[in-house]
Coordinates of C-alpha atoms in Angstrom, one line a residue:
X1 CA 18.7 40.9 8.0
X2 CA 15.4 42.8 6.7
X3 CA 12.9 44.5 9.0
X4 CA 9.6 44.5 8.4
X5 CA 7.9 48.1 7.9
X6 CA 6.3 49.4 10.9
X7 CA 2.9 50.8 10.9
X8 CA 1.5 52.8 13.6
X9 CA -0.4 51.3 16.4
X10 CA -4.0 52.8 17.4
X11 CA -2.5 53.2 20.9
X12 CA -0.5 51.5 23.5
X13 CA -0.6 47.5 23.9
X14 CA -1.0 46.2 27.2
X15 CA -1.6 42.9 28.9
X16 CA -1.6 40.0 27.1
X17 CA -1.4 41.9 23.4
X18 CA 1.6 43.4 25.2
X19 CA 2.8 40.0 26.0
X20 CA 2.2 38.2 22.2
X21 CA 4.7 41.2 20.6
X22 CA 7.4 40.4 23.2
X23 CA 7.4 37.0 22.3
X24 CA 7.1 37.4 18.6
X25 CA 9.8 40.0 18.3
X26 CA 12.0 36.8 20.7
X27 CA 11.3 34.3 17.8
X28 CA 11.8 36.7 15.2
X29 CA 15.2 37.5 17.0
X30 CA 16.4 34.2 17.5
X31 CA 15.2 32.9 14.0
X32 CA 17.8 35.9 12.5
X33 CA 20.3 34.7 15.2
X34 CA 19.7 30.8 13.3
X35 CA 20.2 32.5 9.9
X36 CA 23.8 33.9 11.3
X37 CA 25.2 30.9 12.8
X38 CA 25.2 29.4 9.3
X39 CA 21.4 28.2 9.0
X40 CA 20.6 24.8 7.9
X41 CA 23.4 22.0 9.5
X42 CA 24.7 19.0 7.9
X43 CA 23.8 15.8 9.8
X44 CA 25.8 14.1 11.7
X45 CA 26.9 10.3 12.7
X46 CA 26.3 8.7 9.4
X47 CA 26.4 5.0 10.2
X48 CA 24.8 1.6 8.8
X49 CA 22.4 -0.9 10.8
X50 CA 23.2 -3.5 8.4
X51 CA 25.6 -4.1 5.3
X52 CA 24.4 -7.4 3.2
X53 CA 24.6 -8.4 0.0
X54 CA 20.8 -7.4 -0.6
X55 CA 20.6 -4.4 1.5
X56 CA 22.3 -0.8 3.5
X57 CA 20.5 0.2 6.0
X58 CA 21.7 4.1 7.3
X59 CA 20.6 6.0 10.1
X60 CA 22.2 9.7 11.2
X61 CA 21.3 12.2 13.4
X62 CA 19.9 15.6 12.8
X63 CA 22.5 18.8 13.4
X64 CA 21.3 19.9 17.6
X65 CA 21.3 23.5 16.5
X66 CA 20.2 25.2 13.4
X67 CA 16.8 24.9 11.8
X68 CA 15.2 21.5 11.5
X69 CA 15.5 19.7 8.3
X70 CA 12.3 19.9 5.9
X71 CA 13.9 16.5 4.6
X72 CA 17.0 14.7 4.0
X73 CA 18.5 13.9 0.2
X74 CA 20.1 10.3 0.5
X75 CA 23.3 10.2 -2.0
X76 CA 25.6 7.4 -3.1
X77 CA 28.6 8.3 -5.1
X78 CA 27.5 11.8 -5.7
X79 CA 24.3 10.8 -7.2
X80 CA 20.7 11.2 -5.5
X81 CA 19.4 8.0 -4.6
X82 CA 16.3 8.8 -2.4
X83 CA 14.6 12.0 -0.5
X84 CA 13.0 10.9 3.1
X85 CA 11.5 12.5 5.8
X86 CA 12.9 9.9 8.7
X87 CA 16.5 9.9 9.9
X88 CA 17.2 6.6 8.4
X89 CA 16.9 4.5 5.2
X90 CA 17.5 1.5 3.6
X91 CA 19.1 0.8 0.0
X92 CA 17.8 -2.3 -1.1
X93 CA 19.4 -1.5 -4.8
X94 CA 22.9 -2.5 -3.3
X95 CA 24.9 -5.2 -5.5
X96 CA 27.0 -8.2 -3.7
X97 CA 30.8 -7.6 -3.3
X98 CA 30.5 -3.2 -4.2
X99 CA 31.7 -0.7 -2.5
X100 CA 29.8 2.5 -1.9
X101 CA 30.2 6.4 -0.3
X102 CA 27.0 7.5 1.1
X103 CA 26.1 10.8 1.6
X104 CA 23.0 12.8 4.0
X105 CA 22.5 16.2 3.2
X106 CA 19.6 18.2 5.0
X107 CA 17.3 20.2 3.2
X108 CA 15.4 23.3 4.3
X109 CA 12.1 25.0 3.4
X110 CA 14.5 27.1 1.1
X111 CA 16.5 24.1 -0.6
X112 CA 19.6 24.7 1.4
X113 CA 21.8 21.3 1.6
X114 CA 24.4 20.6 3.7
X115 CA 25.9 17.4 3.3
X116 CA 27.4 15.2 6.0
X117 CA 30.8 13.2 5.9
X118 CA 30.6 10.5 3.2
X119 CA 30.7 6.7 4.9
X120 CA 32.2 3.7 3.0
X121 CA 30.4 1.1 2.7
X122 CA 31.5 -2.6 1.3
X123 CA 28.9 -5.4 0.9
X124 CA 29.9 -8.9 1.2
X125 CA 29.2 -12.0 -1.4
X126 CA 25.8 -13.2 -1.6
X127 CA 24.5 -16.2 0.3
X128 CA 23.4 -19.3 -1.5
X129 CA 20.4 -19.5 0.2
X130 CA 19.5 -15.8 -0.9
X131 CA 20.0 -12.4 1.1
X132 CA 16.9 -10.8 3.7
X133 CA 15.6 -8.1 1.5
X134 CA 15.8 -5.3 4.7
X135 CA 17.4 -5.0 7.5
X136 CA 17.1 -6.8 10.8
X137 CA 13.8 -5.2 13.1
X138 CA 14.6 -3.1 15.8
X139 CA 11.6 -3.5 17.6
X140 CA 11.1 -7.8 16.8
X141 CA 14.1 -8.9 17.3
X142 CA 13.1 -12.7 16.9
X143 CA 10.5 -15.1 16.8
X144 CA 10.1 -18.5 18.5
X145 CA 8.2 -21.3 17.1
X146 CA 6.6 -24.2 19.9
X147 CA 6.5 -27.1 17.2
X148 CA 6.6 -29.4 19.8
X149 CA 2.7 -28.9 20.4
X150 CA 1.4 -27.7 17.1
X151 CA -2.0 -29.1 16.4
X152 CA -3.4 -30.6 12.9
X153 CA -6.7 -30.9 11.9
X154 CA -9.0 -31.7 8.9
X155 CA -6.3 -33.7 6.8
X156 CA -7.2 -33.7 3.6
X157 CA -8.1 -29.8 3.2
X158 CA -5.8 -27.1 1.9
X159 CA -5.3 -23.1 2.3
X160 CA -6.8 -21.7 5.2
X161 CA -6.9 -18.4 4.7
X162 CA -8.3 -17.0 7.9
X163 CA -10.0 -13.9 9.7
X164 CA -11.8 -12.4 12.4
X165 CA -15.7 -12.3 12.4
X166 CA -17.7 -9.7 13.9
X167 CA -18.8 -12.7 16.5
X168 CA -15.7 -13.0 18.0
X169 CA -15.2 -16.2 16.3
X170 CA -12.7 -17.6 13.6
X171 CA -13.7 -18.2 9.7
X172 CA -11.2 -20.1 7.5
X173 CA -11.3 -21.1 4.0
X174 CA -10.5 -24.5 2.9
X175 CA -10.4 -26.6 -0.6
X176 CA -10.8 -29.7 -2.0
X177 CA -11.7 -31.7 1.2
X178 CA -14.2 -32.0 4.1
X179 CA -13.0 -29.5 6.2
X180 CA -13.1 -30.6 9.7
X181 CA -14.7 -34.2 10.4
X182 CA -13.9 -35.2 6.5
X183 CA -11.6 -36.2 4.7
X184 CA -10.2 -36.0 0.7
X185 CA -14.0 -37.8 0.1
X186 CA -16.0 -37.8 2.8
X187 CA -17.7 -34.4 3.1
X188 CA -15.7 -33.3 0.4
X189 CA -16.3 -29.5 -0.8
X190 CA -14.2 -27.3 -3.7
X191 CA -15.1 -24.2 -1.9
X192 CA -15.4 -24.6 1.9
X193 CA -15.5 -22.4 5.2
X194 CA -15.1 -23.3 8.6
X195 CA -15.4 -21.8 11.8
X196 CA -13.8 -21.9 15.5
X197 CA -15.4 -20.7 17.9
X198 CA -12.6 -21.1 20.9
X199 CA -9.4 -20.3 21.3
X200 CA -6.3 -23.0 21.6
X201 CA -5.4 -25.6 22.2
X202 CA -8.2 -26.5 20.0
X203 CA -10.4 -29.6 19.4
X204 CA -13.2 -30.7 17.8
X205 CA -15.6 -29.1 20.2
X206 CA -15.2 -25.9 18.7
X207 CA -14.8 -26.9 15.2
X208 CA -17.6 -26.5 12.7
X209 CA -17.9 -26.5 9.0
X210 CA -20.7 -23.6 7.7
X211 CA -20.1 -23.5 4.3
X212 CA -19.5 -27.0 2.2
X213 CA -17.5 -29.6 3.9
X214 CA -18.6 -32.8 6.4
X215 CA -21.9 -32.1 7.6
X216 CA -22.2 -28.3 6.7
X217 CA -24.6 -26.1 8.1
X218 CA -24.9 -25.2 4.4
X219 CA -24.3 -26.6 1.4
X220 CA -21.2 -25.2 -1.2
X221 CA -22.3 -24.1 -4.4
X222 CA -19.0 -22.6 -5.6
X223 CA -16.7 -24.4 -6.9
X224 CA -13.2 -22.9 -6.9
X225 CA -10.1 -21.4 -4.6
X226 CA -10.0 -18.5 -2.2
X227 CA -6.6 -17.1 -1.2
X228 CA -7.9 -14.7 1.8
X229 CA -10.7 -13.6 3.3
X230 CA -11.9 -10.6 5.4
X231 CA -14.5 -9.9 7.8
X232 CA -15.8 -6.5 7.5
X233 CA -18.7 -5.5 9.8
X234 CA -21.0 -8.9 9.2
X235 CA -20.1 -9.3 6.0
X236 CA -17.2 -11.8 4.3
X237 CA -15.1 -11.1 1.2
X238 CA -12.6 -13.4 -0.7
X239 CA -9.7 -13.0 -2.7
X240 CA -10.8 -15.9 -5.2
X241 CA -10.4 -17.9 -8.6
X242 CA -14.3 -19.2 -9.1
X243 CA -15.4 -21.3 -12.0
X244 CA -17.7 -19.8 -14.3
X245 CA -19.0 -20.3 -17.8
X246 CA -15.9 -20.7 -20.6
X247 CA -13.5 -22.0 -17.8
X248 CA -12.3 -25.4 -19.5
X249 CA -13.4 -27.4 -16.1
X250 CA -16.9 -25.5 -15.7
X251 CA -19.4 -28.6 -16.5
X252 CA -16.9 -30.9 -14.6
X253 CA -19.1 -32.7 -11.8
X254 CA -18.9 -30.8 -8.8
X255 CA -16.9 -30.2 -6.4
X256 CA -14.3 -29.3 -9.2
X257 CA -10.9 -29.8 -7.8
X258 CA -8.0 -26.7 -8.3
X259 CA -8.9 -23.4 -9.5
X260 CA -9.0 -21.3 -12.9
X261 CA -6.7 -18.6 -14.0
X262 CA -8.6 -15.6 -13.3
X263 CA -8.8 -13.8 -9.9
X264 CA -12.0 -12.1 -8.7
X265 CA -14.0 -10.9 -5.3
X266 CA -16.5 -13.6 -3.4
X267 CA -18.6 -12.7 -1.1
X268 CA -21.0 -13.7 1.8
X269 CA -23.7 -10.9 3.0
X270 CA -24.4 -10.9 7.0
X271 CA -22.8 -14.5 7.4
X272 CA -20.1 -16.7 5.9
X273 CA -22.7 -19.1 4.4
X274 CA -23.9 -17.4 1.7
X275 CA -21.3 -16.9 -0.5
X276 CA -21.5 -15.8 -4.5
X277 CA -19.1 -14.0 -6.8
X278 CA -19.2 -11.1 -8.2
X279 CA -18.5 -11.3 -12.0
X280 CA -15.3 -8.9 -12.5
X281 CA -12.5 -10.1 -12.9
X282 CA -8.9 -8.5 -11.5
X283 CA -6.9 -10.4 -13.6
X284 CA -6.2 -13.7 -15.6
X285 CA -8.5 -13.2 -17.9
X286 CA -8.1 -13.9 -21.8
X287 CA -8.8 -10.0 -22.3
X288 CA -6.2 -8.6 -19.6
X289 CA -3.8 -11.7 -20.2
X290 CA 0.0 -10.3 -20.1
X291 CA -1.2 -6.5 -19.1
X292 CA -2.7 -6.7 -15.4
X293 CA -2.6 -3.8 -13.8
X294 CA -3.3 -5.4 -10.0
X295 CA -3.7 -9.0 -9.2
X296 CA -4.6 -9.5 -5.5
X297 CA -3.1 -11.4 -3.3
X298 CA -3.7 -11.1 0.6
X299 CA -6.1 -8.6 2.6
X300 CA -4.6 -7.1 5.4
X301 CA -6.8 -7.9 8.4
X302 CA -7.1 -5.8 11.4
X303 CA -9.5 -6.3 14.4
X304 CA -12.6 -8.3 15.0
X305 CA -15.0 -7.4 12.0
X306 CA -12.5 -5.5 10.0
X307 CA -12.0 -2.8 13.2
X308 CA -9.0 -0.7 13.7
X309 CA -8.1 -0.1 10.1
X310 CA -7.0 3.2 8.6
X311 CA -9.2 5.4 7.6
X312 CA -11.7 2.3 7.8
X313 CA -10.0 1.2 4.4
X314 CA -9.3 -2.4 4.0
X315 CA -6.2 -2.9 2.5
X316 CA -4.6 -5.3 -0.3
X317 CA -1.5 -7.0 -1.1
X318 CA -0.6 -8.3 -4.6
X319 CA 1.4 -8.5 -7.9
X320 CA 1.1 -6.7 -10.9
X321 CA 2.3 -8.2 -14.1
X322 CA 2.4 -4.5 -15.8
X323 CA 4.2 -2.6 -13.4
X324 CA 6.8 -5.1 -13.3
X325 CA 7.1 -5.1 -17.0
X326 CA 7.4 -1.7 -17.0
X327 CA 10.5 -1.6 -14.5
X328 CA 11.9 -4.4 -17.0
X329 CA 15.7 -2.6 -17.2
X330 CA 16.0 -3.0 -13.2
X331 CA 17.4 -6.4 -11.8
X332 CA 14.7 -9.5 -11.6
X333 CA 12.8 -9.3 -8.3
X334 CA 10.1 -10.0 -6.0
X335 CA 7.6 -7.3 -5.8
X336 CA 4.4 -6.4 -3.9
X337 CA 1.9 -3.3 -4.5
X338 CA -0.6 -2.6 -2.1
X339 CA -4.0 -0.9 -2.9
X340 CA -6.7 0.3 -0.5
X341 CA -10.8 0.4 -1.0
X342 CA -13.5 2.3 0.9
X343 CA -15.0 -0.5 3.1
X344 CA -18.0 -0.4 1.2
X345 CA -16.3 -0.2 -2.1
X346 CA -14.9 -4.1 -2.4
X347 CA -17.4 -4.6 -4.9
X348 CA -16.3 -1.6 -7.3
X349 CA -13.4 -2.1 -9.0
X350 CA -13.3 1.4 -9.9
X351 CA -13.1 2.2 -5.6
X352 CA -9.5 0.5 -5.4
X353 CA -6.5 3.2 -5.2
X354 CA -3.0 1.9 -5.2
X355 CA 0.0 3.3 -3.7
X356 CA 2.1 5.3 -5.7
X357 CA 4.8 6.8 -3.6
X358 CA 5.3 8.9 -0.4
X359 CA 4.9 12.7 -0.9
X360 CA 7.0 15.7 0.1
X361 CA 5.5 15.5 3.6
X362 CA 6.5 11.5 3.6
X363 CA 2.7 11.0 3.8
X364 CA 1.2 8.2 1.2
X365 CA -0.1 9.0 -1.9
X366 CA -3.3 6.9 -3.5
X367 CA -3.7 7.2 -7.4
X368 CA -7.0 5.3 -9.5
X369 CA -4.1 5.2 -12.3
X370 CA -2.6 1.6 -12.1
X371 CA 0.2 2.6 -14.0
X372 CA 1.3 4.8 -11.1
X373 CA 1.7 2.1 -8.6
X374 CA 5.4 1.8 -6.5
X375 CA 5.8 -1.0 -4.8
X376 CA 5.8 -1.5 -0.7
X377 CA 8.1 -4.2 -0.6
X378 CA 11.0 -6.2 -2.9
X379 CA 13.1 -9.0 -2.8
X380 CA 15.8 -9.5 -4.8
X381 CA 17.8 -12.1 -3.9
X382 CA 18.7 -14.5 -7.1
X383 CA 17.7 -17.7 -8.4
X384 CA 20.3 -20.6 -7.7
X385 CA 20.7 -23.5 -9.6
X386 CA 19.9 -26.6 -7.4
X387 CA 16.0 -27.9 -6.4
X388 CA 15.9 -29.9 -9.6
X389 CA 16.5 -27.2 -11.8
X390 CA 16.6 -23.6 -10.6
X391 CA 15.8 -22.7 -7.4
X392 CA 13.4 -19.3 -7.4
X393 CA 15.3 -17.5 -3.9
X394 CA 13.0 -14.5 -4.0
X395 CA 9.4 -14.0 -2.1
X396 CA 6.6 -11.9 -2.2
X397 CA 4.7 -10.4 0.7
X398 CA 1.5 -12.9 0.7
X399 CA -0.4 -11.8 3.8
X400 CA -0.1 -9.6 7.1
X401 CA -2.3 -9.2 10.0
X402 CA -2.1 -5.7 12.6
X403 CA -0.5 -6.2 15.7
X404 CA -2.4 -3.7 18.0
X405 CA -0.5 -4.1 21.2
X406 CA 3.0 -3.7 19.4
X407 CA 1.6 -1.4 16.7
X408 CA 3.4 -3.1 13.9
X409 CA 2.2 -4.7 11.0
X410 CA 3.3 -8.4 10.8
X411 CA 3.7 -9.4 7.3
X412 CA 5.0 -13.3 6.2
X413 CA 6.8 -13.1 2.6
X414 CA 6.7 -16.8 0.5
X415 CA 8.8 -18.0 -1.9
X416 CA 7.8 -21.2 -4.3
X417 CA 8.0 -23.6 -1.0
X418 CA 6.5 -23.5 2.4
X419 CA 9.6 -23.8 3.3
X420 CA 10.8 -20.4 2.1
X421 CA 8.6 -18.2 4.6
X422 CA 10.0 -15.2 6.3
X423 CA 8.8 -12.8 8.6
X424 CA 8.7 -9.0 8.4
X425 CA 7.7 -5.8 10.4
X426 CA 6.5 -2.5 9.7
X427 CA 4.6 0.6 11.5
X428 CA 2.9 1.0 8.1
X429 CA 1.4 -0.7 5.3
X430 CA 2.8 0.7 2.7
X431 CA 6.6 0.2 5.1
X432 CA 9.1 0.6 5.2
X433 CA 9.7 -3.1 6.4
X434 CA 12.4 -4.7 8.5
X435 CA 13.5 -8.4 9.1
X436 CA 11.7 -10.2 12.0
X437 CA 13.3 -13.7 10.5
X438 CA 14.2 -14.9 7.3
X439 CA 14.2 -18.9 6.0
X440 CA 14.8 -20.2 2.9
X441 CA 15.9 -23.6 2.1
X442 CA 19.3 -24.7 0.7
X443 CA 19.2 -24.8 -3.1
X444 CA 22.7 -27.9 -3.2
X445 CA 20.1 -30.3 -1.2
X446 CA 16.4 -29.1 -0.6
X447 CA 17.0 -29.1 3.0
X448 CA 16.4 -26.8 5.7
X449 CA 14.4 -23.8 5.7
X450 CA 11.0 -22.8 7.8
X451 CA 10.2 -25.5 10.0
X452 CA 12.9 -27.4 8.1
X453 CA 10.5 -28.3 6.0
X454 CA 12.8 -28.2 2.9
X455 CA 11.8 -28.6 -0.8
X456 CA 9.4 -32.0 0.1
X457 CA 7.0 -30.2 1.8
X458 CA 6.6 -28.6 -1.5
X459 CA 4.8 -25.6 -2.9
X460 CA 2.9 -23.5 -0.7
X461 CA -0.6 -22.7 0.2
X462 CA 0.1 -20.3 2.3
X463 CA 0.9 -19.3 6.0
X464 CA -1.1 -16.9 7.6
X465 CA -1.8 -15.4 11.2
X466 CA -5.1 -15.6 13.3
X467 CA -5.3 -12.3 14.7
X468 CA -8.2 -13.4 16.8
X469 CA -5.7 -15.4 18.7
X470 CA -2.9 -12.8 19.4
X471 CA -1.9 -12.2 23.1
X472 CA -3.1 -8.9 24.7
X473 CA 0.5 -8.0 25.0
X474 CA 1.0 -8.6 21.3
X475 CA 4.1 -10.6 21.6
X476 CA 1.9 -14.4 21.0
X477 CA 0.9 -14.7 17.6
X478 CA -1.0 -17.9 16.3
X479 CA -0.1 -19.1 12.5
X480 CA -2.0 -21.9 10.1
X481 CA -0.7 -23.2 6.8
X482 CA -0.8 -26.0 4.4
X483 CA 1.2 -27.2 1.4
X484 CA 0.8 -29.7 -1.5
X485 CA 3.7 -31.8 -0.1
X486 CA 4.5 -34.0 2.5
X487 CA 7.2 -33.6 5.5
X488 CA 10.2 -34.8 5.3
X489 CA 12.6 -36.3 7.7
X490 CA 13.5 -33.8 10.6
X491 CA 10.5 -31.9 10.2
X492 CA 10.3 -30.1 12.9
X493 CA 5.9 -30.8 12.3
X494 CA 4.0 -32.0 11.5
X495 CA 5.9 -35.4 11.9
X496 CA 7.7 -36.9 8.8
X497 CA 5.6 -38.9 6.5
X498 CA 2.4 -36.6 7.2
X499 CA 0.7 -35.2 4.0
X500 CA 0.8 -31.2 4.5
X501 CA -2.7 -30.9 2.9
X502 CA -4.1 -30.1 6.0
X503 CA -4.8 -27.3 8.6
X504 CA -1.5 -27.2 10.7
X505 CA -1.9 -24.8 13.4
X506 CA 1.6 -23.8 15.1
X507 CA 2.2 -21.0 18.0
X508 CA 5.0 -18.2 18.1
X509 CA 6.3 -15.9 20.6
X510 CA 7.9 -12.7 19.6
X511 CA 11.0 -11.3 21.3
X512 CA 10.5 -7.3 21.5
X513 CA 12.9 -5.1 22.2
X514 CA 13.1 -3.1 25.3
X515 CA 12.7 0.5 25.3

C-alpha cells in the first residue's frame, strides 16, 4: 500500500486538529485494510420477482463487506444487457419459451467487476390475451373497482380528460355533445369544458358547463378534440387536434364533429373559458407526416394548479413515429417517451426536453435533440388473430396522475379498446414501472377485459384519474372514461345496452403493501 509523503507540521496539533488526523489516518487505515480483503465483492442472492413470457424481473443483494458498488453491470449469457444503479432490474427484452443465465457483477470507482453466480432462468409460453409488460408492484399490490355505484352523467359527450384547478375545483373536457344538462343536440358543443365543484357522489348540483355545452357560461368557438388538460397556476393547457384553415372539415357548420390529424397546444389564460390555440403544430401535419419527432399524448398532473411537480416542470407522455422507426430491427412494440417543459414554456416548442436515458449516477438526462429520446415504458406483447381480424395486444401509457400520499406515480396503459386498460406504478416518471393490474380482453371471443367490457364497448377515449378526488391516505383513487361503443352483456357498468359516449365516473381502492 503507498504512503503519502509527509511534510513537516508548523508545530504540534492539539484539540480538535489533533482529533480530525486520528480519524483520518482510521479511514485511511481501514480503507487499505478493504483493499486487502480482496476490494470490491461480487453480489449475492441473485433471484427473480417474476419470470413471464414478456418480462424478468432480478433483484440481488450488495456483498456486506467490501467497498460499495459505484454500479452494477446486468449480463445474460455473457453478454452486457444493462448498467443500473438500484439492486434490481427488469428485462423486458425476454422472448416466450427461452432459457437464460443471468449474471450481476459490481463495479467500482476503478472498474473492478466481480460477478455473482449465474441464475437460470426459463420463461413460459405466451398468453393469448398478451403478457404484463413488468413485473407485479411491490408496493400496489391490487386494485379494487366499486362498479356497483359508479355514476354516469352527460350522455352523449365523450373524453373527459380531467385536472385540478387552482380553485380547488374539477375541469374536464368533453366533445361532440352538451356536456352536462345536454345531450348529442341539445347544447351541443365540438370543444367543450365542464366543471365540478364537489366531490362524490356527485349530482347535478355541482355540475356546470363553462366553456360550450347546455347553457354555458360561455360560448365554444373551437371546434375540435382535446386529449388532456392541465391546470398550471390559473391558467389551462390542452393536448389538442383544432380545426384550422386547409383542414378538409374547416368551413363545415359548426360545432364540427371528430377532430383533424394534426396535434397542437390549446389554451385558456386565468380561467378555463377562454380558450384559443396556438398555431404550432407537434405533429400530423402534411410537412412532418411520417417523421415526428414527439406527438403528445397525456400530461402528467400533479396537485391543485399544477403543484408538487418536479422541478415545477410539467411533464408529457406520447408517441414518436421517428424514434420508433429508428429502433425498426427490434421486435414490434408499444412505446411511450416522455418530455418535460419549463411551466412557463408550454407555448415554446423549442422549451420541451425529452428523456434520453439515465446517466452514470442513474439520474435522468433531458436532451432538445428528439432524435435522442429512450423510451419510459414498452409493451410488447403480440397481436393475435381474433376481434374480427387481428387483435392489437399491446398498450401505450396514455395518462398518469401523482399519488402524493403513496409517492407513486399511477399511470393507466390503453390498448385499441376500453377494454384493454391496465394499471401501472412508478416512484418516477421516467420509471421504472411495475404492474398494479393488467386487462386485456380475449382475442377467440371479444369478451372479458377491464370492466368486462370486451371488444363492444369498442375503441377508447380514454380513462383517466381525478387527482382532486384522491383520499388523503392515497389508497382511493377516482377514475372517468368514455368510449365510442356500447356495453355489452355482463358489463360490470355501466349496464348493458348503455351507449359509452358518456362521462362514467367509477371509484377504486388500492391495496398497499405493508412495510
Amino acid at each position: 500500500m503507498r504512503r503519502a509523503a509527509r511534510r513537516p507540521l508548523a508545530g504540534p496539533l492539539r484539540g480538535p486538529a489533533a482529533r480530525a488526523v486520528v480519524f483520518a489516518a482510521a479511514v485511511l487505515a481501514l480503507d487499505g485494510c478493504a483493499s486487502l480483503r480482496g476490494g470490491m465483492h461480487a453480489p449475492s442472492d441473485l433471484r427473480t420477482d417474476c419470470a413471464t413470457a414478456a418480462v424478468v424481473g432480478l433483484h440481488w443483494r450488495a456483498a456486506p463487506d467490501g467497498p460499495r458498488a459505484a454500479a452494477y453491470r446486468v449480463l445474460r449469457d455473457g453478454r452486457v444487457l444493462a448498467t443500473v444503479h438500484a439492486p434490481s432490474f427488469a428485462d423486458t427484452t425476454v422472448a416466450p419459451e427461452a432459457t437464460y443465465r443471468y449474471s450481476v457483477a459490481s463495479i467500482d470507482s476503478a472498474g473492478n467487476a466481480p460477478a455473482s453466480e449465474p441464475l437460470v432462468v426459463a420463461t413460459p409460453a405466451a398468453s393469448v390475451r398478451g403478457d404484463a409488460p413488468y413485473c407485479p408492484s411491490r408496493t400496489v399490490v391490487s386494485m379494487s373497482w366499486d362498479w356497483q355505484h359508479g355514476y354516469r352523467a352527460a350522455i352523449g359527450s365523450d373524453l373527459w380528460p380531467v385536472t385540478w384547478g387552482r380553485d380547488g375545483n374539477v375541469y374536464a373536457f368533453f366533445g361532440d355533445g352538451g356536456g352536462f344538462g345536454g345531450d348529442d343536440h341539445l347544447g351541443r358543443a365540438s370543444f367543450g369544458i365542464a366543471m365540478i365543484s364537489g366531490r362524490p357522489p356527485l349530482s347535478p348540483a355541482v355540475e356546470a358547463n363553462v366553456y360550450g355545452g347546455y347553457q354555458a357560461r360561455r360560448p365554444s368557438l373551437l371546434s375540435g378534440k382535446a386529449r388532456s388538460i392541465i391546470a398550471v397556476g390559473g391558467d389551462f393547457y390542452a393536448i389538442a387536434g383544432i380545426y384550422r384553415e386547409g383542414d378538409a372539415k374547416y368551413h363545415d357548420r359548426p360545432p364540427i364533429s371528430g377532430s383533424p390529424d394534426h396535434i397542437e397546444i390549446a389554451y385558456s389564460r386565468h380561467d378555463a373559458a377562454s380558450w384559443q390555440e396556438d398555431g404550432w403544430t407537434f405533429c400530423g401535419s402534411p410537412s412532418t407526416a411520417g417523421r415526428d419527432a414527439f406527438c403528445p399524448s397525456g400530461f402528467i398532473n400533479h396537485g391543485r394548479g399544477g403543484a408538487g411537480s418536479p422541478g415545477r416542470y410539467v411533464y408529457v407522455l406520447g408517441s414518436s413515429p421517428a424514434a420508433d422507426e429508428r429502433r425498426r430491427a427490434e421486435p414490434p412494440a408499444a412505446r411511450t417517451y416522455l418530455a418535460r417543459v419549463p411551466r412557463g414554456g408550454i407555448l415554446r416548442r423549442s422549451a420541451y426536453r425529452f428523456f434520453s436515458g439515465l446517466n452514470s449516477r442513474g439520474k435522468p438526462t433531458w436532451s432538445a435533440d428528439p432524435d435522442r429520446m429512450e423510451p419510459v415504458f414498452t409493451d410488447r406483447s403480440p397481436p393475435q388473430a381474433g376481434c374480427g381480424g387481428q387483435c392489437v395486444m399491446a398498450g401505450s401509457l396514455e395518462d398518469a396522475v401523482y399519488d402524493f400520499a403513496l409517492k407513486r406515480y399511477i399511470g393507466v396503459a390503453q390498448g385499441d379498446y376500453l377494454a384493454q386498460t391496465s394499471f401501472y406504478e412508478s416512484e418516477h416518471p421516467w420509471g421504472p414501472w411495475s404492474t398494479i393490474a393488467y386487462d386485456n380482453i380475449d382475442p377467440a371471443d371479444g369478451g372479458g377485459g377491464w370492466g368486462n367490457l370486451g371488444a363492444a364497448a369498442g375503441g377508447s377515449l380514454g380513462v383517466h384519474a381525478v387527482n382532486a378526488w384522491t383520499s388523503a391516505d392515497g389508497r382511493t383513487l377516482w377514475m372517468m372514461y368514455s368510449s365510442d361503443g356500447v356495453a355489452p352483456p355482463g358489463a360490470l357498468f355501466p349496464p348493458a345496452g348503455s351507449k359509452l359516449d358518456a362521462l362514467q365516473l367509477v371509484r377504486v381502492d388500492l391495496e398497499v403493501a405493508s412495510k
